[in-house]
Amino acid sequence: MAFKDVLKARRQELGMTLEDVAEKVGVSRATVLRWESGEIESVRSDKIAQLAQALSMSPAQLMGWDNEPASTPTYTILSRGARQLREDQQKQLLDVARALFKEAFTDGERGNPPQ
């Protein structure tokens, strides 16, 4: 899978908006959109590293060089279970997951993922 496709799929898988990714990487929403559309093909290595961190994956996975699945076992379990819920329950679960994700990836003053 190409970088642009991995980026978009993973962002959507995590329930993140273009704005969420842009904020974490320090770029504009339009830049993220242009990466996802393939309009910008050459992405700086520091931005690839920041994107990978924001999307909880390795740079190799983001670039499509690593066939290891981007999903964690926990995510896989939750997504399978979520499919059995009603739409309103899925929305509630997604809202809780987003809140937990944001909390887990805010480490005090540094704003770094926890170790």
Coordinates of N, CA and C in Angstrom, one line a residue:
M1 N 0.8 -1.2 0.0 CA 0.0 0.0 0.0 C 0.9 1.2 0.0
A2 N 0.5 2.2 -0.7 CA 1.3 3.5 -0.8 C 1.1 4.3 0.4
F3 N 2.1 5.2 0.7 CA 2.1 6.1 1.8 C 0.8 6.8 2.0
K4 N 0.3 7.4 0.9 CA -0.9 8.2 1.0 C -2.1 7.3 1.5
D5 N -2.2 6.1 1.0 CA -3.2 5.2 1.4 C -3.1 4.7 2.8
V6 N -1.9 4.4 3.2 CA -1.6 4.0 4.6 C -2.0 5.1 5.6
L7 N -1.6 6.3 5.2 CA -1.9 7.5 6.1 C -3.4 7.7 6.3
K8 N -4.1 7.7 5.2 CA -5.6 7.9 5.3 C -6.3 6.8 6.0
A9 N -5.9 5.5 5.6 CA -6.6 4.4 6.3 C -6.3 4.4 7.8
R10 N -5.1 4.6 8.2 CA -4.7 4.6 9.6 C -5.4 5.7 10.4
R11 N -5.4 6.9 9.8 CA -6.1 8.0 10.4 C -7.6 7.7 10.6
Q12 N -8.2 7.2 9.6 CA -9.6 6.8 9.7 C -9.8 5.7 10.7
E13 N -8.9 4.7 10.7 CA -9.0 3.6 11.6 C -9.0 4.1 13.1
L14 N -8.2 5.1 13.3 CA -8.1 5.6 14.7 C -9.2 6.7 15.0
G15 N -10.0 7.0 14.0 CA -11.1 8.0 14.2 C -10.6 9.4 14.3
M16 N -9.4 9.6 13.8 CA -8.8 11.0 13.8 C -9.3 11.8 12.6
T17 N -9.4 13.1 12.8 CA -9.7 14.0 11.7 C -8.4 14.5 11.1
L18 N -8.6 15.2 10.0 CA -7.4 15.8 9.4 C -6.8 16.8 10.3
E19 N -7.6 17.5 11.0 CA -7.2 18.5 12.0 C -6.4 17.9 13.1
D20 N -6.9 16.7 13.6 CA -6.2 16.0 14.7 C -4.7 15.7 14.3
V21 N -4.6 15.2 13.1 CA -3.2 14.8 12.6 C -2.4 16.0 12.4
A22 N -3.0 17.0 11.7 CA -2.3 18.3 11.5 C -1.7 18.9 12.7
E23 N -2.5 18.9 13.8 CA -2.1 19.5 15.1 C -0.9 18.7 15.7
K24 N -1.0 17.4 15.6 CA 0.1 16.6 16.2 C 1.4 16.7 15.4
V25 N 1.3 16.9 14.1 CA 2.5 17.0 13.3 C 3.0 18.4 13.1
G26 N 2.2 19.4 13.4 CA 2.6 20.8 13.3 C 2.5 21.3 11.8
V27 N 1.5 20.8 11.1 CA 1.2 21.3 9.7 C -0.2 21.7 9.6
S28 N -0.6 22.2 8.5 CA -2.0 22.6 8.3 C -2.8 21.4 7.9
R29 N -4.1 21.5 8.0 CA -5.1 20.5 7.6 C -4.9 20.3 6.1
A30 N -4.7 21.3 5.3 CA -4.6 21.2 3.9 C -3.3 20.4 3.5
T31 N -2.3 20.5 4.3 CA -1.1 19.7 4.0 C -1.4 18.2 4.2
V32 N -2.1 17.9 5.3 CA -2.4 16.5 5.5 C -3.3 16.0 4.4
L33 N -4.3 16.8 4.0 CA -5.1 16.4 2.9 C -4.3 16.2 1.6
R34 N -3.3 17.0 1.4 CA -2.5 16.9 0.2 C -1.6 15.6 0.2
W35 N -1.2 15.3 1.4 CA -0.4 14.0 1.6 C -1.3 12.8 1.3
E36 N -2.6 12.9 1.8 CA -3.5 11.8 1.6 C -4.0 11.6 0.2
S37 N -4.0 12.7 -0.6 CA -4.5 12.7 -2.0 C -3.3 12.3 -2.9
G38 N -2.1 12.4 -2.4 CA -0.9 12.1 -3.2 C -0.4 13.3 -3.9
E39 N -1.0 14.5 -3.7 CA -0.6 15.7 -4.3 C 0.9 16.1 -3.9
I40 N 1.2 15.8 -2.6 CA 2.5 16.0 -2.1 C 3.1 14.5 -1.9
E41 N 4.1 14.2 -2.7 CA 4.6 12.9 -2.7 C 5.9 12.8 -1.9
S42 N 6.6 13.9 -1.8 CA 7.9 13.9 -1.1 C 7.7 14.5 0.3
V43 N 7.7 13.7 1.3 CA 7.4 14.1 2.7 C 8.7 14.1 3.5
R44 N 9.0 15.2 4.2 CA 10.3 15.3 4.9 C 10.3 14.2 6.0
S45 N 11.5 13.7 6.2 CA 11.7 12.5 7.2 C 11.2 12.9 8.6
D46 N 11.4 14.2 9.0 CA 11.0 14.5 10.3 C 9.5 14.5 10.4
K47 N 8.8 14.8 9.4 CA 7.3 14.8 9.3 C 6.8 13.3 9.3
I48 N 7.6 12.4 8.6 CA 7.2 11.0 8.6 C 7.3 10.5 10.0
A49 N 8.4 10.8 10.7 CA 8.5 10.3 12.1 C 7.4 10.9 13.0
Q50 N 7.0 12.1 12.8 CA 6.0 12.7 13.6 C 4.6 12.1 13.3
L51 N 4.4 11.9 12.0 CA 3.1 11.2 11.6 C 3.0 9.8 12.1
A52 N 4.1 9.1 12.0 CA 4.1 7.7 12.6 C 3.8 7.7 14.1
Q53 N 4.4 8.6 14.8 CA 4.1 8.7 16.2 C 2.7 9.1 16.5
A54 N 2.2 10.0 15.7 CA 0.8 10.5 15.9 C -0.2 9.3 15.6
L55 N 0.2 8.4 14.7 CA -0.7 7.4 14.2 C -0.4 6.0 14.9
S56 N 0.5 6.1 15.9 CA 0.9 4.9 16.7 C 1.4 3.7 15.8
M57 N 2.3 4.0 14.9 CA 2.9 3.0 14.0 C 4.3 3.4 13.8
S58 N 5.0 2.5 13.2 CA 6.4 2.7 12.8 C 6.5 3.5 11.5
P59 N 7.6 4.2 11.3 CA 7.8 4.9 10.0 C 7.7 3.9 8.9
A60 N 8.3 2.7 9.1 CA 8.3 1.7 8.0 C 6.9 1.2 7.7
Q61 N 6.0 1.1 8.7 CA 4.6 0.8 8.4 C 3.9 1.9 7.6
L62 N 4.2 3.1 8.1 CA 3.6 4.3 7.4 C 4.0 4.4 6.0
M63 N 5.2 4.1 5.7 CA 5.7 4.1 4.3 C 5.3 2.9 3.5
G64 N 4.7 1.9 4.1 CA 4.3 0.7 3.4 C 5.4 -0.2 3.2
W65 N 6.5 -0.1 4.0 CA 7.7 -1.0 3.8 C 7.6 -2.2 4.7
D66 N 6.7 -2.2 5.7 CA 6.6 -3.3 6.7 C 5.2 -3.9 6.6
N67 N 5.1 -5.1 6.4 CA 3.8 -5.8 6.3 C 3.1 -6.1 7.6
E68 N 3.8 -5.8 8.7 CA 3.2 -6.0 10.0 C 1.9 -5.1 10.1
P69 N 0.8 -5.7 10.6 CA -0.4 -4.9 10.7 C -0.3 -3.7 11.6
A70 N -0.9 -2.6 11.2 CA -0.9 -1.4 12.0 C -1.7 -1.5 13.3
S71 N -2.8 -2.4 13.2 CA -3.7 -2.5 14.4 C -3.0 -3.3 15.5
T72 N -3.3 -2.8 16.7 CA -2.9 -3.6 17.9 C -3.9 -4.7 18.1
P73 N -3.5 -5.7 18.9 CA -4.5 -6.8 19.2 C -5.7 -6.2 19.9
T74 N -5.5 -5.2 20.8 CA -6.6 -4.6 21.5 C -7.6 -3.9 20.5
Y75 N -7.0 -3.2 19.6 CA -7.9 -2.5 18.6 C -8.7 -3.5 17.8
T76 N -8.1 -4.6 17.4 CA -8.7 -5.6 16.6 C -9.9 -6.2 17.4
I77 N -9.7 -6.5 18.7 CA -10.7 -7.1 19.5 C -11.9 -6.1 19.6
L78 N -11.5 -4.9 19.9 CA -12.6 -3.9 20.1 C -13.4 -3.6 18.8
S79 N -12.7 -3.6 17.6 CA -13.4 -3.4 16.4 C -14.3 -4.5 16.1
R80 N -13.9 -5.7 16.3 CA -14.8 -6.9 16.1 C -16.0 -6.8 17.0
G81 N -15.8 -6.5 18.3 CA -16.9 -6.4 19.2 C -17.8 -5.2 18.9
A82 N -17.3 -4.1 18.4 CA -18.0 -2.9 18.1 C -19.0 -3.2 16.9
R83 N -18.7 -4.0 16.0 CA -19.5 -4.3 14.9 C -20.9 -5.0 15.3
Q84 N -20.9 -5.5 16.5 CA -22.1 -6.2 17.0 C -23.0 -5.2 17.8
L85 N -22.5 -4.0 18.0 CA -23.3 -3.0 18.7 C -24.2 -2.2 17.8
R86 N -25.2 -1.6 18.4 CA -26.1 -0.7 17.6 C -25.3 0.5 17.3
E87 N -25.8 1.3 16.3 CA -25.1 2.5 15.8 C -24.8 3.5 16.9
D88 N -25.8 3.7 17.8 CA -25.6 4.7 18.9 C -24.6 4.2 19.9
Q89 N -24.5 2.9 20.1 CA -23.5 2.3 21.0 C -22.1 2.4 20.4
Q90 N -22.0 2.2 19.1 CA -20.8 2.3 18.4 C -20.2 3.7 18.5
K91 N -21.1 4.7 18.4 CA -20.7 6.1 18.6 C -20.2 6.4 20.0
Q92 N -20.9 5.9 21.0 CA -20.5 6.0 22.4 C -19.1 5.4 22.6
L93 N -18.9 4.2 22.0 CA -17.6 3.5 22.2 C -16.5 4.4 21.5
L94 N -16.8 4.9 20.3 CA -15.8 5.7 19.6 C -15.5 6.9 20.4
D95 N -16.5 7.6 21.0 CA -16.2 8.8 21.7 C -15.3 8.5 22.9
V96 N -15.6 7.4 23.6 CA -14.7 7.0 24.8 C -13.3 6.7 24.3
A97 N -13.2 5.9 23.2 CA -11.9 5.5 22.7 C -11.1 6.8 22.3
R98 N -11.7 7.8 21.6 CA -11.0 9.0 21.3 C -10.5 9.7 22.5
A99 N -11.4 9.8 23.5 CA -11.0 10.5 24.8 C -9.8 9.8 25.4
L100 N -9.8 8.4 25.4 CA -8.7 7.7 26.0 C -7.5 7.8 25.2
F101 N -7.6 7.8 23.9 CA -6.4 8.0 23.0 C -5.8 9.3 23.2
K102 N -6.6 10.4 23.3 CA -6.0 11.7 23.5 C -5.3 11.8 24.9
E103 N -6.0 11.2 25.9 CA -5.4 11.2 27.2 C -4.1 10.4 27.3
A104 N -4.1 9.3 26.6 CA -2.9 8.4 26.7 C -1.7 9.0 26.0
F105 N -2.0 9.9 25.0 CA -0.9 10.5 24.2 C -0.6 11.9 24.6
T106 N -1.0 12.3 25.8 CA -0.7 13.6 26.3 C 0.1 13.3 27.6
D107 N 1.4 13.6 27.6 CA 2.2 13.2 28.7 C 2.7 14.5 29.4
G108 N 1.9 15.1 30.2 CA 2.2 16.3 30.9 C 2.7 17.5 30.0
E109 N 3.8 18.1 30.4 CA 4.3 19.2 29.6 C 4.9 18.8 28.3
R110 N 5.4 17.6 28.2 CA 6.1 17.2 27.0 C 5.2 16.9 25.8
G111 N 4.0 16.4 26.1 CA 3.1 16.0 25.0 C 3.6 14.8 24.2
N112 N 4.4 14.0 24.9 CA 4.9 12.8 24.2 C 4.2 11.6 24.6
P113 N 4.1 10.6 23.7 CA 3.5 9.3 24.1 C 4.1 8.7 25.3
P114 N 3.3 8.1 26.2 CA 3.9 7.4 27.3 C 4.8 6.3 26.9
Q115 N 5.8 6.0 27.8 CA 6.7 4.9 27.4 C 6.2 3.6 27.9

